mmCIF file of C-alpha atoms in Angstrom:
data_model
loop_
_atom_site.group_PDB
_atom_site.id
_atom_site.type_symbol
_atom_site.label_atom_id
_atom_site.label_comp_id
_atom_site.label_asym_id
_atom_site.label_seq_id
_atom_site.Cartn_x
_atom_site.Cartn_y
_atom_site.Cartn_z
ATOM 1 C CA MET A 19 45.925 -59.245 21.932
ATOM 2 C CA SER A 20 48.240 -57.463 24.337
ATOM 3 C CA LEU A 21 47.943 -57.799 28.082
ATOM 4 C CA TYR A 22 46.802 -54.188 28.369
ATOM 5 C CA LYS A 23 43.996 -54.712 25.855
ATOM 6 C CA GLN A 24 42.856 -57.859 27.642
ATOM 7 C CA TRP A 25 42.812 -56.025 30.964
ATOM 8 C CA HIS A 26 40.921 -53.116 29.390
ATOM 9 C CA LYS A 27 38.360 -55.500 27.901
ATOM 10 C CA ILE A 28 37.817 -57.309 31.212
ATOM 11 C CA LYS A 29 37.576 -54.001 33.076
ATOM 12 C CA SER A 30 35.073 -52.641 30.524
ATOM 13 C CA PHE A 31 33.002 -55.825 30.696
ATOM 14 C CA THR A 32 32.973 -55.758 34.502
ATOM 15 C CA GLN A 33 31.916 -52.110 34.583
ATOM 16 C CA PHE A 34 29.165 -52.867 32.088
ATOM 17 C CA VAL A 35 27.820 -55.764 34.211
ATOM 18 C CA ILE A 36 27.917 -53.784 37.473
ATOM 19 C CA THR A 37 26.185 -50.808 35.823
ATOM 20 C CA ARG A 38 23.429 -53.046 34.520
ATOM 21 C CA PHE A 39 23.162 -54.847 37.895
ATOM 22 C CA LEU A 40 22.480 -51.552 39.680
ATOM 23 C CA ALA A 41 20.246 -50.115 36.950
ATOM 24 C CA ASP A 42 18.056 -53.243 36.898
ATOM 25 C CA GLU A 43 17.526 -52.895 40.684
ATOM 26 C CA CYS A 44 18.853 -56.396 41.314
ATOM 27 C CA LYS A 45 19.409 -55.634 44.991
ATOM 28 C CA GLN A 46 15.723 -54.846 45.430
ATOM 29 C CA ASN A 47 14.734 -57.927 43.427
ATOM 30 C CA ALA A 48 17.020 -60.068 45.607
ATOM 31 C CA ALA A 49 15.244 -58.759 48.710
ATOM 32 C CA SER A 50 11.876 -59.584 47.142
ATOM 33 C CA LEU A 51 13.005 -63.084 46.232
ATOM 34 C CA THR A 52 14.353 -63.582 49.755
ATOM 35 C CA TYR A 53 10.911 -62.771 51.133
ATOM 36 C CA THR A 54 9.320 -65.192 48.702
ATOM 37 C CA THR A 55 11.845 -67.880 49.559
ATOM 38 C CA LEU A 56 10.784 -67.829 53.205
ATOM 39 C CA PHE A 57 7.312 -68.979 52.144
ATOM 40 C CA ALA A 58 8.383 -71.392 49.377
ATOM 41 C CA VAL A 59 11.389 -73.176 50.893
ATOM 42 C CA VAL A 60 9.279 -75.693 52.880
ATOM 43 C CA PRO A 61 6.974 -76.500 49.905
ATOM 44 C CA MET A 62 9.994 -76.917 47.638
ATOM 45 C CA LEU A 63 11.693 -79.293 50.079
ATOM 46 C CA THR A 64 8.422 -81.163 50.583
ATOM 47 C CA VAL A 65 7.980 -81.683 46.871
ATOM 48 C CA LEU A 66 11.633 -82.774 46.606
ATOM 49 C CA PHE A 67 11.384 -85.353 49.387
ATOM 50 C CA SER A 68 7.993 -86.565 48.194
ATOM 51 C CA ILE A 69 9.300 -87.298 44.715
ATOM 52 C CA LEU A 70 12.346 -89.048 46.133
ATOM 53 C CA ALA A 71 10.107 -91.132 48.400
ATOM 54 C CA ALA A 72 7.935 -92.127 45.422
ATOM 55 C CA ILE A 73 10.948 -93.692 43.690
ATOM 56 C CA PRO A 74 11.895 -96.889 45.595
ATOM 57 C CA SER A 75 15.462 -96.980 44.327
ATOM 58 C CA LEU A 76 16.076 -93.388 45.541
ATOM 59 C CA LYS A 77 14.184 -93.502 48.808
ATOM 60 C CA SER A 78 17.167 -94.851 50.743
ATOM 61 C CA ILE A 79 19.429 -91.947 49.715
ATOM 62 C CA SER A 80 16.957 -89.130 50.367
ATOM 63 C CA THR A 81 18.754 -88.320 53.657
ATOM 64 C CA ASP A 82 22.092 -88.152 51.840
ATOM 65 C CA ILE A 83 20.667 -85.774 49.286
ATOM 66 C CA GLN A 84 19.175 -83.613 52.044
ATOM 67 C CA ASN A 85 22.557 -83.436 53.810
ATOM 68 C CA PHE A 86 24.241 -82.651 50.521
ATOM 69 C CA ILE A 87 21.906 -79.714 49.882
ATOM 70 C CA PHE A 88 22.374 -78.191 53.319
ATOM 71 C CA ASN A 89 26.097 -78.875 53.519
ATOM 72 C CA ASN A 90 26.913 -77.425 50.116
ATOM 73 C CA PHE A 91 24.270 -74.740 49.594
ATOM 74 C CA ILE A 92 23.972 -73.395 53.132
ATOM 75 C CA PRO A 93 26.962 -72.482 55.353
ATOM 76 C CA ASP A 94 27.772 -74.412 58.511
ATOM 77 C CA THR A 95 25.688 -71.925 60.527
ATOM 78 C CA GLY A 96 22.502 -73.371 59.017
ATOM 79 C CA VAL A 97 22.470 -76.535 61.144
ATOM 80 C CA LYS A 98 19.611 -75.281 63.346
ATOM 81 C CA VAL A 99 17.728 -74.071 60.319
ATOM 82 C CA GLN A 100 18.211 -77.452 58.683
ATOM 83 C CA SER A 101 16.612 -79.256 61.583
ATOM 84 C CA TYR A 102 13.625 -76.883 61.597
ATOM 85 C CA LEU A 103 13.103 -77.070 57.854
ATOM 86 C CA HIS A 104 13.361 -80.868 57.919
ATOM 87 C CA GLU A 105 10.769 -80.993 60.692
ATOM 88 C CA PHE A 106 8.422 -78.670 58.779
ATOM 89 C CA ALA A 107 8.842 -80.675 55.559
ATOM 90 C CA THR A 108 8.211 -83.950 57.408
ATOM 91 C CA GLN A 109 5.000 -82.599 58.903
ATOM 92 C CA ALA A 110 3.922 -81.198 55.584
ATOM 93 C CA SER A 111 4.324 -84.624 53.990
ATOM 94 C CA ASN A 112 1.335 -85.813 56.071
ATOM 95 C CA LEU A 113 -1.028 -83.341 54.439
ATOM 96 C CA THR A 114 -4.110 -84.289 52.441
ATOM 97 C CA ILE A 115 -4.287 -84.154 48.654
ATOM 98 C CA VAL A 116 -5.594 -80.588 48.802
ATOM 99 C CA GLY A 117 -2.730 -79.584 51.056
ATOM 100 C CA VAL A 118 -0.153 -81.226 48.796
ATOM 101 C CA PHE A 119 -1.704 -79.434 45.807
ATOM 102 C CA MET A 120 -1.400 -76.090 47.596
ATOM 103 C CA LEU A 121 2.254 -76.831 48.409
ATOM 104 C CA PHE A 122 2.850 -77.593 44.751
ATOM 105 C CA VAL A 123 1.147 -74.324 43.741
ATOM 106 C CA THR A 124 3.366 -72.413 46.225
ATOM 107 C CA ALA A 125 6.463 -74.031 44.748
ATOM 108 C CA VAL A 126 5.329 -73.110 41.212
ATOM 109 C CA MET A 127 4.683 -69.522 42.317
ATOM 110 C CA MET A 128 8.249 -69.406 43.549
ATOM 111 C CA LEU A 129 9.472 -70.405 40.091
ATOM 112 C CA ILE A 130 7.171 -67.831 38.486
ATOM 113 C CA THR A 131 8.675 -65.115 40.664
ATOM 114 C CA ILE A 132 12.147 -66.192 39.615
ATOM 115 C CA GLU A 133 11.096 -66.100 35.956
ATOM 116 C CA LYS A 134 9.769 -62.540 36.309
ATOM 117 C CA ALA A 135 13.061 -61.366 37.807
ATOM 118 C CA PHE A 136 15.047 -63.026 35.016
ATOM 119 C CA ASN A 137 12.747 -61.674 32.287
ATOM 120 C CA GLN A 138 13.126 -58.171 33.698
ATOM 121 C CA ILE A 139 16.885 -58.397 33.269
ATOM 122 C CA TRP A 140 16.510 -59.824 29.764
ATOM 123 C CA ARG A 141 13.952 -57.077 28.883
ATOM 124 C CA VAL A 142 11.285 -59.667 28.188
ATOM 125 C CA LYS A 143 7.784 -58.351 28.855
ATOM 126 C CA GLN A 144 5.775 -61.482 28.059
ATOM 127 C CA PRO A 145 6.131 -64.645 30.147
ATOM 128 C CA LYS A 146 6.012 -68.025 28.494
ATOM 129 C CA GLN A 147 2.639 -69.453 27.533
ATOM 130 C CA SER A 148 0.780 -71.033 30.403
ATOM 131 C CA ILE A 149 0.957 -74.627 29.133
ATOM 132 C CA VAL A 150 4.651 -74.380 28.176
ATOM 133 C CA GLY A 151 5.471 -72.684 31.459
ATOM 134 C CA PHE A 152 3.567 -75.275 33.494
ATOM 135 C CA LEU A 153 5.314 -78.144 31.739
ATOM 136 C CA ARG A 154 8.682 -76.491 32.368
ATOM 137 C CA TYR A 155 7.905 -75.977 36.058
ATOM 138 C CA TRP A 156 6.732 -79.562 36.341
ATOM 139 C CA ALA A 157 9.957 -80.750 34.701
ATOM 140 C CA VAL A 158 12.062 -78.756 37.152
ATOM 141 C CA LEU A 159 10.164 -80.046 40.188
ATOM 142 C CA SER A 160 10.058 -83.667 38.992
ATOM 143 C CA LEU A 161 13.270 -84.235 37.082
ATOM 144 C CA GLY A 162 15.470 -82.234 39.467
ATOM 145 C CA PRO A 163 15.160 -84.716 42.371
ATOM 146 C CA PHE A 164 15.523 -87.634 39.970
ATOM 147 C CA LEU A 165 18.788 -86.286 38.519
ATOM 148 C CA LEU A 166 20.108 -85.606 42.015
ATOM 149 C CA GLY A 167 19.229 -89.148 43.045
ATOM 150 C CA ALA A 168 20.853 -90.603 39.942
ATOM 151 C CA ALA A 169 24.019 -88.649 40.626
ATOM 152 C CA PHE A 170 24.141 -89.955 44.200
ATOM 153 C CA THR A 171 23.509 -93.506 43.021
ATOM 154 C CA ILE A 172 26.453 -93.300 40.657
ATOM 155 C CA SER A 173 28.734 -91.815 43.323
ATOM 156 C CA SER A 174 27.642 -94.535 45.772
ATOM 157 C CA TYR A 175 28.475 -97.186 43.184
ATOM 158 C CA ILE A 176 31.918 -95.704 42.648
ATOM 159 C CA THR A 177 32.478 -95.644 46.394
ATOM 160 C CA SER A 178 31.639 -99.360 46.603
ATOM 161 C CA LEU A 179 34.512 -100.126 44.251
ATOM 162 C CA ARG A 180 36.864 -99.811 47.208
ATOM 163 C CA ILE A 181 36.244 -103.490 47.972
ATOM 164 C CA PHE A 182 38.216 -104.432 44.883
ATOM 165 C CA ALA A 183 41.942 -104.191 45.329
ATOM 166 C CA ASP A 184 42.694 -103.822 41.635
ATOM 167 C CA ALA A 185 40.410 -100.801 41.471
ATOM 168 C CA GLU A 186 42.048 -98.960 44.357
ATOM 169 C CA GLN A 187 44.095 -96.653 42.137
ATOM 170 C CA LEU A 188 41.120 -95.883 39.952
ATOM 171 C CA VAL A 189 38.953 -95.169 42.952
ATOM 172 C CA GLY A 190 41.585 -92.871 44.401
ATOM 173 C CA MET A 191 41.519 -90.800 41.217
ATOM 174 C CA VAL A 192 37.730 -90.840 41.184
ATOM 175 C CA PHE A 193 37.558 -89.677 44.790
ATOM 176 C CA SER A 194 39.729 -86.706 43.946
ATOM 177 C CA GLY A 195 37.194 -85.817 41.286
ATOM 178 C CA LEU A 196 34.234 -86.420 43.606
ATOM 179 C CA ARG A 197 35.385 -83.503 45.714
ATOM 180 C CA LEU A 198 34.400 -81.269 42.836
ATOM 181 C CA LEU A 199 30.878 -82.702 42.633
ATOM 182 C CA PRO A 200 29.271 -79.986 44.809
ATOM 183 C CA PHE A 201 30.838 -77.264 42.657
ATOM 184 C CA LEU A 202 29.889 -79.072 39.422
ATOM 185 C CA PHE A 203 26.317 -79.622 40.618
ATOM 186 C CA THR A 204 26.018 -75.959 41.624
ATOM 187 C CA GLY A 205 27.436 -74.735 38.322
ATOM 188 C CA LEU A 206 25.193 -77.067 36.329
ATOM 189 C CA ALA A 207 22.117 -75.998 38.315
ATOM 190 C CA PHE A 208 22.840 -72.303 37.774
ATOM 191 C CA SER A 209 23.557 -72.883 34.074
ATOM 192 C CA LEU A 210 20.261 -74.705 33.480
ATOM 193 C CA LEU A 211 18.494 -71.973 35.433
ATOM 194 C CA TYR A 212 19.979 -69.224 33.271
ATOM 195 C CA ILE A 213 19.247 -71.055 30.004
ATOM 196 C CA THR A 214 15.720 -72.374 30.595
ATOM 197 C CA VAL A 215 13.975 -69.769 32.770
ATOM 198 C CA PRO A 216 14.002 -66.550 30.654
ATOM 199 C CA ASN A 217 11.401 -66.319 27.918
ATOM 200 C CA CYS A 218 13.990 -65.721 25.222
ATOM 201 C CA ARG A 219 16.758 -67.516 23.424
ATOM 202 C CA VAL A 220 19.793 -67.754 25.709
ATOM 203 C CA PRO A 221 23.065 -68.955 24.101
ATOM 204 C CA VAL A 222 24.240 -72.162 25.726
ATOM 205 C CA LYS A 223 27.819 -70.916 26.042
ATOM 206 C CA ALA A 224 26.695 -67.767 27.796
ATOM 207 C CA GLY A 225 24.465 -69.806 30.138
ATOM 208 C CA PHE A 226 27.214 -72.186 31.181
ATOM 209 C CA GLY A 227 29.808 -69.434 31.435
ATOM 210 C CA ALA A 228 27.589 -67.399 33.733
ATOM 211 C CA GLY A 229 26.513 -70.519 35.629
ATOM 212 C CA PHE A 230 29.974 -71.607 36.634
ATOM 213 C CA MET A 231 30.986 -68.004 37.332
ATOM 214 C CA ALA A 232 28.052 -67.788 39.767
ATOM 215 C CA ALA A 233 29.035 -71.163 41.233
ATOM 216 C CA THR A 234 32.555 -69.851 41.876
ATOM 217 C CA LEU A 235 31.208 -66.727 43.605
ATOM 218 C CA PHE A 236 28.799 -68.931 45.543
ATOM 219 C CA GLU A 237 31.637 -71.073 46.927
ATOM 220 C CA VAL A 238 33.679 -67.985 47.834
ATOM 221 C CA ALA A 239 30.690 -66.359 49.504
ATOM 222 C CA LYS A 240 29.835 -69.522 51.424
ATOM 223 C CA ASN A 241 33.363 -69.862 52.832
ATOM 224 C CA GLY A 242 33.538 -66.132 53.598
ATOM 225 C CA PHE A 243 30.154 -66.181 55.281
ATOM 226 C CA THR A 244 31.179 -69.157 57.432
ATOM 227 C CA PHE A 245 34.420 -67.431 58.401
ATOM 228 C CA PHE A 246 32.578 -64.233 59.319
ATOM 229 C CA VAL A 247 30.012 -66.000 61.473
ATOM 230 C CA GLY A 248 32.648 -68.141 63.178
ATOM 231 C CA ASN A 249 34.859 -65.180 64.123
ATOM 232 C CA PHE A 250 32.286 -62.507 64.857
ATOM 233 C CA SER A 251 29.808 -64.083 67.246
ATOM 234 C CA SER A 252 28.479 -60.881 68.832
ATOM 235 C CA TYR A 253 25.203 -61.428 66.986
ATOM 236 C CA GLU A 254 24.464 -64.335 69.369
ATOM 237 C CA LEU A 255 24.449 -61.902 72.296
ATOM 238 C CA ILE A 256 21.696 -59.947 70.600
ATOM 239 C CA TYR A 257 19.512 -62.665 69.096
ATOM 240 C CA GLY A 258 20.331 -65.559 71.404
ATOM 241 C CA ALA A 259 18.596 -68.770 70.384
ATOM 242 C CA PHE A 260 17.101 -67.072 67.311
ATOM 243 C CA ALA A 261 20.488 -66.080 65.878
ATOM 244 C CA ALA A 262 20.314 -68.749 63.193
ATOM 245 C CA PHE A 263 17.273 -67.215 61.492
ATOM 246 C CA PRO A 264 18.607 -63.704 60.674
ATOM 247 C CA LEU A 265 21.824 -65.327 59.506
ATOM 248 C CA PHE A 266 19.868 -67.712 57.309
ATOM 249 C CA LEU A 267 17.900 -64.738 55.942
ATOM 250 C CA LEU A 268 21.130 -62.864 55.219
ATOM 251 C CA TRP A 269 22.560 -65.911 53.454
ATOM 252 C CA VAL A 270 19.480 -66.327 51.283
ATOM 253 C CA TYR A 271 19.666 -62.638 50.293
ATOM 254 C CA LEU A 272 23.357 -62.950 49.436
ATOM 255 C CA SER A 273 22.601 -66.078 47.368
ATOM 256 C CA TRP A 274 19.971 -64.272 45.319
ATOM 257 C CA MET A 275 22.358 -61.393 44.762
ATOM 258 C CA ILE A 276 24.857 -63.866 43.261
ATOM 259 C CA ILE A 277 22.167 -65.555 41.166
ATOM 260 C CA LEU A 278 20.910 -62.267 39.714
ATOM 261 C CA LEU A 279 24.471 -61.109 39.073
ATOM 262 C CA GLY A 280 24.892 -64.330 37.110
ATOM 263 C CA VAL A 281 21.870 -63.409 34.982
ATOM 264 C CA GLU A 282 23.445 -60.052 34.203
ATOM 265 C CA VAL A 283 26.717 -61.773 33.243
ATOM 266 C CA CYS A 284 24.779 -64.241 31.088
ATOM 267 C CA ARG A 285 23.042 -61.423 29.190
ATOM 268 C CA ALA A 286 26.296 -59.517 28.807
ATOM 269 C CA LEU A 287 28.058 -62.621 27.447
ATOM 270 C CA ALA A 288 25.186 -63.119 25.005
ATOM 271 C CA PHE A 289 25.538 -59.861 23.078
ATOM 272 C CA TYR A 290 28.126 -57.591 24.703
ATOM 273 C CA LYS A 291 30.430 -56.024 22.143
ATOM 274 C CA ASP A 292 33.389 -53.832 23.072
ATOM 275 C CA VAL A 293 32.460 -51.213 20.480
ATOM 276 C CA ASN A 294 33.125 -47.660 21.602
ATOM 277 C CA LYS A 295 30.637 -45.643 19.574
ATOM 278 C CA GLU A 296 29.523 -42.315 20.922
ATOM 279 C CA SER A 297 25.907 -41.827 21.914
ATOM 280 C CA ARG A 298 23.917 -39.896 19.347
ATOM 281 C CA HIS A 299 20.419 -38.675 18.634
ATOM 282 C CA PRO A 300 17.825 -41.497 19.051
ATOM 283 C CA LEU A 301 16.412 -40.916 15.557
ATOM 284 C CA LEU A 302 19.834 -41.530 14.057
ATOM 285 C CA GLU A 303 20.157 -44.716 16.097
ATOM 286 C CA LEU A 304 16.711 -45.857 14.973
ATOM 287 C CA LEU A 305 17.576 -45.247 11.344
ATOM 288 C CA ALA A 306 20.804 -47.201 11.719
ATOM 289 C CA VAL A 307 18.897 -50.131 13.210
ATOM 290 C CA LEU A 308 16.216 -49.946 10.504
ATOM 291 C CA GLN A 309 18.932 -49.993 7.864
ATOM 292 C CA LEU A 310 20.266 -53.213 9.395
ATOM 293 C CA PHE A 311 16.783 -54.773 9.358
ATOM 294 C CA TYR A 312 16.192 -53.629 5.770
ATOM 295 C CA GLN A 313 19.447 -55.181 4.569
ATOM 296 C CA ARG A 314 18.707 -58.451 6.342
ATOM 297 C CA GLN A 315 15.182 -58.475 4.874
ATOM 298 C CA ILE A 316 16.645 -58.257 1.380
ATOM 299 C CA GLU A 317 19.077 -61.083 2.196
ATOM 300 C CA GLY A 318 16.297 -63.165 3.795
ATOM 301 C CA LYS A 319 18.061 -63.254 7.175
ATOM 302 C CA THR A 320 17.150 -62.442 10.771
ATOM 303 C CA VAL A 321 18.699 -59.917 13.157
ATOM 304 C CA SER A 322 20.051 -60.869 16.556
ATOM 305 C CA GLU A 323 20.680 -58.619 19.522
ATOM 306 C CA LEU A 324 24.413 -59.146 18.966
ATOM 307 C CA ASP A 325 24.022 -57.704 15.456
ATOM 308 C CA VAL A 326 22.269 -54.659 16.894
ATOM 309 C CA MET A 327 24.981 -54.123 19.507
ATOM 310 C CA GLU A 328 27.592 -54.063 16.712
ATOM 311 C CA VAL A 329 25.631 -51.188 15.159
ATOM 312 C CA LEU A 330 24.770 -49.240 18.307
ATOM 313 C CA GLY A 331 27.778 -49.905 20.523
ATOM 314 C CA LYS A 332 28.078 -51.330 24.001
ATOM 315 C CA ARG A 333 26.670 -48.242 25.784
ATOM 316 C CA GLU A 334 23.336 -48.345 23.971
ATOM 317 C CA VAL A 335 21.671 -51.322 25.626
ATOM 318 C CA GLU A 336 18.906 -49.166 27.049
ATOM 319 C CA THR A 337 18.554 -47.359 23.725
ATOM 320 C CA TRP A 338 18.024 -50.688 21.972
ATOM 321 C CA THR A 339 15.285 -51.587 24.455
ATOM 322 C CA GLN A 340 13.467 -48.333 23.697
ATOM 323 C CA LEU A 341 13.926 -48.712 19.923
ATOM 324 C CA LEU A 342 12.704 -52.296 20.061
ATOM 325 C CA ASP A 343 9.530 -51.278 21.845
ATOM 326 C CA ILE A 344 8.826 -48.693 19.105
ATOM 327 C CA LEU A 345 9.448 -51.157 16.293
ATOM 328 C CA LEU A 346 7.307 -53.837 17.925
ATOM 329 C CA ASN A 347 4.438 -51.501 18.782
ATOM 330 C CA GLN A 348 4.287 -50.159 15.228
ATOM 331 C CA ASN A 349 4.532 -53.677 13.726
ATOM 332 C CA PHE A 350 7.805 -53.069 11.975
ATOM 333 C CA VAL A 351 9.572 -56.122 13.384
ATOM 334 C CA GLN A 352 8.548 -59.437 14.839
ATOM 335 C CA LYS A 353 10.327 -61.848 17.167
ATOM 336 C CA THR A 354 11.016 -65.320 15.800
ATOM 337 C CA GLU A 355 10.978 -68.611 17.669
ATOM 338 C CA SER A 356 14.772 -68.579 17.752
ATOM 339 C CA GLY A 357 14.742 -65.279 19.663
ATOM 340 C CA HIS A 358 15.900 -63.165 16.701
ATOM 341 C CA TYR A 359 13.950 -60.417 14.917
ATOM 342 C CA VAL A 360 12.763 -59.895 11.315
ATOM 343 C CA LEU A 361 11.394 -56.879 9.464
ATOM 344 C CA ILE A 362 7.775 -57.606 8.490
ATOM 345 C CA ARG A 363 6.760 -54.364 6.745
ATOM 346 C CA ASN A 364 7.449 -53.044 3.273
ATOM 347 C CA LEU A 365 9.448 -49.884 3.898
ATOM 348 C CA ALA A 366 8.652 -48.638 0.386
ATOM 349 C CA ALA A 367 5.067 -48.141 1.564
ATOM 350 C CA VAL A 368 6.014 -46.256 4.762
ATOM 351 C CA ASP A 369 6.136 -42.458 4.622
ATOM 352 C CA PHE A 370 9.060 -41.031 6.610
ATOM 353 C CA TRP A 371 7.144 -38.003 7.906
ATOM 354 C CA GLN A 372 4.199 -40.105 9.123
ATOM 355 C CA PHE A 373 6.689 -42.477 10.745
ATOM 356 C CA TYR A 374 8.581 -39.625 12.425
ATOM 357 C CA SER A 375 5.355 -38.019 13.705
ATOM 358 C CA THR A 376 4.820 -41.107 15.887
ATOM 359 C CA LEU A 377 8.222 -40.835 17.535
ATOM 360 C CA PRO A 378 8.807 -39.108 20.899
ATOM 361 C CA TRP A 379 11.878 -37.110 19.860
ATOM 362 C CA PRO A 380 12.424 -33.785 18.044
ATOM 363 C CA LEU A 381 14.330 -33.683 14.786
ATOM 364 C CA PRO A 382 18.120 -33.799 15.210
ATOM 365 C CA GLN A 383 20.076 -30.554 15.055
ATOM 366 C CA ALA A 384 23.213 -29.638 13.183
ATOM 367 C CA GLN A 385 25.496 -30.726 16.023
ATOM 368 C CA ASP A 386 23.955 -34.200 15.858
ATOM 369 C CA PHE A 387 24.902 -34.640 12.215
ATOM 370 C CA SER A 388 28.594 -34.823 13.100
ATOM 371 C CA ARG A 389 28.004 -38.281 14.585
ATOM 372 C CA VAL A 390 26.959 -39.915 11.334
ATOM 373 C CA TYR A 391 29.160 -42.892 10.391
ATOM 374 C CA GLU A 392 30.392 -44.039 6.996
ATOM 375 C CA ASP A 393 28.115 -47.069 6.990
ATOM 376 C CA ASP A 394 25.017 -44.851 7.473
ATOM 377 C CA THR A 395 24.068 -44.887 3.801
ATOM 378 C CA TRP A 396 20.694 -43.310 4.552
ATOM 379 C CA ALA A 397 22.509 -40.097 5.548
ATOM 380 C CA SER A 398 23.227 -39.102 1.955
ATOM 381 C CA VAL A 399 19.469 -38.877 1.272
ATOM 382 C CA LEU A 400 18.150 -37.616 4.576
ATOM 383 C CA LEU A 401 20.793 -35.169 5.839
ATOM 384 C CA PRO A 402 20.366 -32.585 3.049
ATOM 385 C CA ARG A 403 16.636 -32.495 3.771
ATOM 386 C CA LEU A 404 17.260 -32.089 7.517
ATOM 387 C CA TYR A 405 19.722 -29.268 6.810
ATOM 388 C CA ALA A 406 17.102 -27.598 4.605
ATOM 389 C CA ILE A 407 14.481 -27.910 7.319
ATOM 390 C CA GLN A 408 16.816 -26.356 9.858
ATOM 391 C CA ASP A 409 17.753 -23.521 7.535
ATOM 392 C CA TYR A 410 14.102 -22.793 6.796
ATOM 393 C CA ALA A 411 13.202 -22.880 10.509
ATOM 394 C CA GLN A 412 16.115 -20.560 11.289
ATOM 395 C CA GLU A 413 15.008 -18.137 8.580
ATOM 396 C CA GLN A 414 11.417 -18.049 9.780
ATOM 397 C CA LEU A 415 12.189 -17.807 13.458
ATOM 398 C CA THR A 416 15.000 -15.234 13.347
ATOM 399 C CA LEU A 417 13.116 -12.295 14.898
ATOM 400 C CA PRO A 418 13.269 -10.397 18.179
ATOM 401 C CA LEU A 419 11.255 -11.815 21.035
ATOM 402 C CA ALA A 420 9.606 -8.415 21.507
ATOM 403 C CA ASP A 421 8.017 -8.788 18.059
ATOM 404 C CA ILE A 422 6.264 -11.941 19.250
ATOM 405 C CA PHE A 423 4.651 -10.183 22.195
ATOM 406 C CA THR A 424 4.013 -6.816 20.478
ATOM 407 C CA VAL A 425 1.012 -7.551 18.293
ATOM 408 C CA ASP A 426 -1.595 -5.113 16.972
ATOM 409 C CA LYS A 427 -5.011 -6.215 18.264
ATOM 410 C CA ARG A 428 -6.657 -4.915 15.099
ATOM 411 C CA SER A 429 -4.536 -7.233 12.983
ATOM 412 C CA LEU A 430 -5.544 -10.129 15.225
ATOM 413 C CA ALA A 431 -9.211 -9.265 14.697
ATOM 414 C CA VAL A 432 -8.729 -9.149 10.943
ATOM 415 C CA ASN A 433 -6.861 -12.494 10.934
ATOM 416 C CA SER A 434 -9.618 -14.129 12.971
ATOM 417 C CA LEU A 435 -12.268 -13.235 10.330
#
């Protein structure tokens, strides 16, 4: 592939992601998630520290984990916020069982809000079943701190190898790699978030690709945000002692923007195809998709969104969403556990006219027939009939408009008898 084609493909992919990011109202969703974060950040930290405190071997490194989170996920300007949040979380740890339960519920509600935002981007209308969703939320809240603690235990063990002289060279190499731990942890966290949260099948490669892309943007944004705050301190003259809070709010909003952009990239990586097919009449698109489902039904195979994009083209993501709603509502297709789709009706028993009468579009016109492709085998049967319908309609409706409004009242009376 030539350099020009590679650049064109990257440019086209970037334009596609940005267009979807704006169309899905990700900026508004980021603002909503920022508001939710203000209420859920203390419960989340409380649950984190409580789980760490419940594990004796990890209790001693809870402070290190806390410092790691604030040093690598919040810019240097969040020192004051860190002290306040730590104080709030410490006080919250003294709550009763009912209070702890409410904190856990608040933390779960935060995860539910995140899931809704992700499902909206993935065009998923149904959340996961309550039991499955609860178990997943519980796994995130319980296993997350444990994995962080295990990672810190391993890094602490590697650090202790400095006491051995023969391991000095090995430790030096390991320490060079440890500098990448914050980036690796961030990329891994984003990747798991993109793969496990949406209520659909997310390809692992797409999840990890988007996760580490988001981690890269996160590091760039963090350094840029720190530079901006350090060199433009006029905000302190306005807010004074409260300057840390609007900055923290701005950083949370920027973080959610990056996370949601990563979701868009993940979805684009999952089924984006650089196929430049012109947009055409929705009925023609629907017939092309139904032809794909019919062929796969004969072969005993499923249909993925990537297969549909190869038929429709990269510009028809929204069209596919509309077509899918029609096919699901009329029980033509069904979603499998793997996230693919199968045709569940016998098309030999479906009348075309009855099927068309349920659709929200008019019949295509002659100018629409020019956008029929060679692989549209249905066109050889349907197009002659559509041409005949158009010719008949033209013959019947070719009359002056004055004839429509000039009607003999006596003839109307006779026709009404």
